[in-house]
């Protein structure tokens, strides 16, 4: 599927009408989602025919996009029942049968529960506000344990050094695939500006092969 066609389809995905502040429910824009998925597929061949996990899937723009691109199955995971209902409705409207949804609090998942159960993990995790400090790293550590091939994720550019350090500790290689501008609209009542531009890294994490690891 061509990039423009994918983005056009994803513009039809319904999003939150009443997003929850504590869950940091900022939907991934159709443009960013399409660019992410097109890059993952065409540059790295990590979607078509693969088992994909989408952590914190929200309304499902990444899951739906991955399913359209040709994932064998995409499993969207979210804590929020309302988000999963919207995601399910979106999948039905697009007549996709290669999406499954799981309601789960990822913070309570036992270590190793889904160990190496997915080929690829894609996600736009909560960035980790003061109320959710560290949740982005919790998502990332869990994702690295779940994926056999690669993890693709969005993180604030300001946290890049910290993320690279933690990835190294966890035995993962990290690549900055792209630097993006994430336009956050005034979604919540306490937002005073109409929108805020945030610098975001699109990152790829992978596990080094045995031969690569031995050279370190």
Coordinates of C-alpha atoms in Angstrom, one line a residue:
X1 CA 0.0 0.0 0.0
X2 CA 1.3 3.4 -1.0
X3 CA 2.0 6.0 1.7
X4 CA -0.6 8.5 0.6
X5 CA -3.3 5.8 0.3
X6 CA -2.5 4.5 3.8
X7 CA -2.7 8.0 5.3
X8 CA -6.0 8.7 3.5
X9 CA -7.5 5.5 5.0
X10 CA -6.2 6.3 8.5
X11 CA -7.9 9.7 8.4
X12 CA -11.2 7.9 8.6
X13 CA -10.3 6.2 11.9
X14 CA -12.5 7.5 14.7
X15 CA -10.7 8.9 17.8
X16 CA -11.5 9.8 21.4
X17 CA -14.5 12.1 22.0
X18 CA -13.6 12.5 25.7
X19 CA -9.9 11.5 26.2
X20 CA -8.8 10.7 29.8
X21 CA -6.1 12.9 31.2
X22 CA -4.5 10.2 33.5
X23 CA -4.1 7.9 30.5
X24 CA -2.5 10.6 28.4
X25 CA -4.8 9.7 25.5
X26 CA -3.3 11.7 22.7
X27 CA -4.1 9.9 19.4
X28 CA -1.3 9.3 16.9
X29 CA -2.1 11.5 13.9
X30 CA -2.9 9.7 10.6
X31 CA 0.2 11.4 9.0
X32 CA 2.6 10.2 11.6
X33 CA 1.0 6.7 11.9
X34 CA 1.2 6.3 8.1
X35 CA 4.8 7.4 7.9
X36 CA 5.8 5.1 10.8
X37 CA 4.1 2.0 9.3
X38 CA 5.2 2.7 5.8
X39 CA 8.8 3.0 7.0
X40 CA 8.6 -0.1 9.2
X41 CA 7.3 -2.1 6.2
X42 CA 9.4 -0.8 3.3
X43 CA 12.7 -0.2 5.0
X44 CA 12.7 -3.0 7.6
X45 CA 10.2 -5.5 6.4
X46 CA 8.8 -5.9 9.9
X47 CA 5.0 -5.8 9.2
X48 CA 3.8 -8.0 6.3
X49 CA 3.2 -11.5 7.4
X50 CA 4.2 -10.7 11.0
X51 CA 2.5 -11.1 14.3
X52 CA 2.3 -7.5 15.6
X53 CA 1.6 -6.2 19.1
X54 CA 0.3 -2.6 19.6
X55 CA 0.8 -1.6 23.3
X56 CA -1.5 1.2 24.5
X57 CA -3.4 0.9 21.2
X58 CA -6.0 3.5 22.1
X59 CA -8.5 3.9 19.2
X60 CA -6.3 1.7 17.0
X61 CA -4.8 3.8 14.3
X62 CA -1.5 1.8 14.4
X63 CA -3.2 -1.5 14.7
X64 CA -5.6 -0.7 11.8
X65 CA -2.7 0.6 9.7
X66 CA -0.6 -2.5 10.4
X67 CA -3.5 -4.7 9.5
X68 CA -4.0 -2.8 6.2
X69 CA -0.3 -3.1 5.3
X70 CA -0.5 -6.9 5.6
X71 CA 0.2 -8.1 9.2
X72 CA -0.8 -11.7 9.7
X73 CA -2.4 -10.6 13.0
X74 CA -2.2 -7.4 15.0
X75 CA -3.1 -7.6 18.7
X76 CA -4.0 -4.2 20.3
X77 CA -3.6 -4.0 24.1
X78 CA -5.1 -1.2 26.2
X79 CA -6.3 -0.6 29.8
X80 CA -9.2 1.5 28.7
X81 CA -12.5 -0.3 27.8
X82 CA -13.8 2.8 26.0
X83 CA -10.8 3.0 23.8
X84 CA -11.0 -0.6 22.9
X85 CA -14.7 -0.2 22.0
X86 CA -13.8 2.6 19.5
X87 CA -10.9 0.5 18.2
X88 CA -13.3 -2.5 17.7
X89 CA -15.8 -0.3 15.9
X90 CA -13.0 1.1 13.6
X91 CA -11.8 -2.4 12.7
X92 CA -15.4 -3.4 11.9
X93 CA -15.9 -0.4 9.7
X94 CA -12.7 -1.2 7.7
X95 CA -13.8 -4.9 7.6
X96 CA -10.5 -6.1 9.0
X97 CA -10.4 -9.6 10.4
X98 CA -6.7 -9.6 11.3
X99 CA -7.0 -7.6 14.5
X100 CA -7.5 -8.9 18.0
X101 CA -8.0 -6.7 21.1
X102 CA -7.0 -7.4 24.8
X103 CA -8.0 -5.3 27.8
X104 CA -5.0 -5.3 30.1
X105 CA -3.2 -3.1 32.6
X106 CA 0.4 -3.4 31.3
X107 CA 1.7 -2.2 34.6
X108 CA 0.4 -5.3 36.3
X109 CA 1.7 -7.8 33.7
X110 CA 3.9 -10.5 35.2
X111 CA 7.5 -10.5 33.9
X112 CA 7.8 -13.0 31.1
X113 CA 4.1 -13.4 30.6
X114 CA 4.2 -12.6 26.8
X115 CA 7.9 -13.2 26.4
X116 CA 8.9 -13.4 22.7
X117 CA 5.3 -13.9 21.7
X118 CA 5.4 -11.3 18.9
X119 CA 7.5 -10.6 15.9
X120 CA 7.2 -6.8 16.1
X121 CA 5.9 -4.4 18.7
X122 CA 4.6 -0.9 17.6
X123 CA 3.5 1.7 20.0
X124 CA 3.0 5.3 21.0
X125 CA 3.3 5.0 24.7
X126 CA 2.4 7.6 27.3
X127 CA 5.3 10.1 27.5
X128 CA 5.2 10.0 31.3
X129 CA 3.9 13.1 32.9
X130 CA 4.4 13.8 36.6
X131 CA 1.5 11.6 37.4
X132 CA 2.8 8.8 35.2
X133 CA 6.5 9.3 35.6
X134 CA 8.5 6.3 34.2
X135 CA 5.5 4.7 32.4
X136 CA 7.2 5.2 29.0
X137 CA 10.2 3.1 30.2
X138 CA 7.9 0.5 31.6
X139 CA 6.2 0.1 28.2
X140 CA 9.6 -0.1 26.5
X141 CA 11.0 -2.7 28.8
X142 CA 7.9 -4.9 28.5
X143 CA 7.9 -4.5 24.7
X144 CA 11.6 -5.5 24.4
X145 CA 10.7 -8.8 26.2
X146 CA 7.7 -9.4 24.0
X147 CA 9.3 -8.9 20.5
X148 CA 11.6 -11.4 18.8
X149 CA 12.5 -9.0 16.0
X150 CA 12.0 -5.3 16.7
X151 CA 10.2 -2.6 18.8
X152 CA 9.1 0.7 17.2
X153 CA 8.2 3.5 19.5
X154 CA 7.7 7.2 19.8
X155 CA 9.5 9.1 22.7
X156 CA 10.2 12.7 23.5
X157 CA 13.5 13.7 22.0
X158 CA 14.5 15.3 25.3
X159 CA 14.6 11.7 26.8
X160 CA 16.8 10.3 24.0
X161 CA 20.0 10.0 26.1
X162 CA 18.2 8.3 29.0
X163 CA 16.5 5.9 26.6
X164 CA 19.7 5.0 24.8
X165 CA 21.4 4.3 28.2
X166 CA 18.5 2.1 29.4
X167 CA 18.4 0.2 26.1
X168 CA 22.1 -0.6 26.4
X169 CA 21.5 -1.8 30.0
X170 CA 18.7 -4.1 28.6
X171 CA 20.9 -5.4 25.9
X172 CA 19.1 -3.7 23.0
X173 CA 20.4 -1.7 20.1
X174 CA 18.5 1.6 19.4
X175 CA 18.3 3.5 16.1
X176 CA 16.8 7.0 15.6
X177 CA 14.7 6.3 12.5
X178 CA 13.3 9.9 12.3
X179 CA 12.9 13.1 14.3
X180 CA 9.3 14.3 14.3
X181 CA 7.2 17.2 15.4
X182 CA 4.3 16.0 17.3
X183 CA 1.5 18.5 17.3
X184 CA -0.6 18.1 20.5
X185 CA -4.0 19.8 20.1
X186 CA -5.6 21.5 23.2
X187 CA -7.4 18.2 24.0
X188 CA -8.0 18.9 27.7
X189 CA -9.7 21.8 29.5
X190 CA -6.5 22.8 31.3
X191 CA -4.6 23.4 28.0
X192 CA -4.3 27.1 27.5
X193 CA -2.7 27.0 24.0
X194 CA -4.5 25.8 20.9
X195 CA -1.7 23.3 20.2
X196 CA 1.9 22.5 21.3
X197 CA 4.7 21.2 19.2
X198 CA 6.8 18.5 20.8
X199 CA 10.0 17.1 19.4
X200 CA 9.6 13.4 19.2
X201 CA 12.0 10.5 18.2
X202 CA 10.7 7.6 16.1
X203 CA 13.0 4.8 17.5
X204 CA 13.7 1.3 16.5
X205 CA 15.0 -1.2 19.1
X206 CA 16.4 -4.6 18.2
X207 CA 18.2 -7.4 19.9
X208 CA 21.8 -7.9 18.6
X209 CA 22.6 -11.3 17.0
X210 CA 24.9 -13.6 18.9
X211 CA 27.7 -12.8 16.6
X212 CA 27.2 -9.0 17.1
X213 CA 26.9 -9.5 20.8
X214 CA 30.2 -11.4 20.9
X215 CA 32.1 -8.6 19.2
X216 CA 31.1 -6.2 22.0

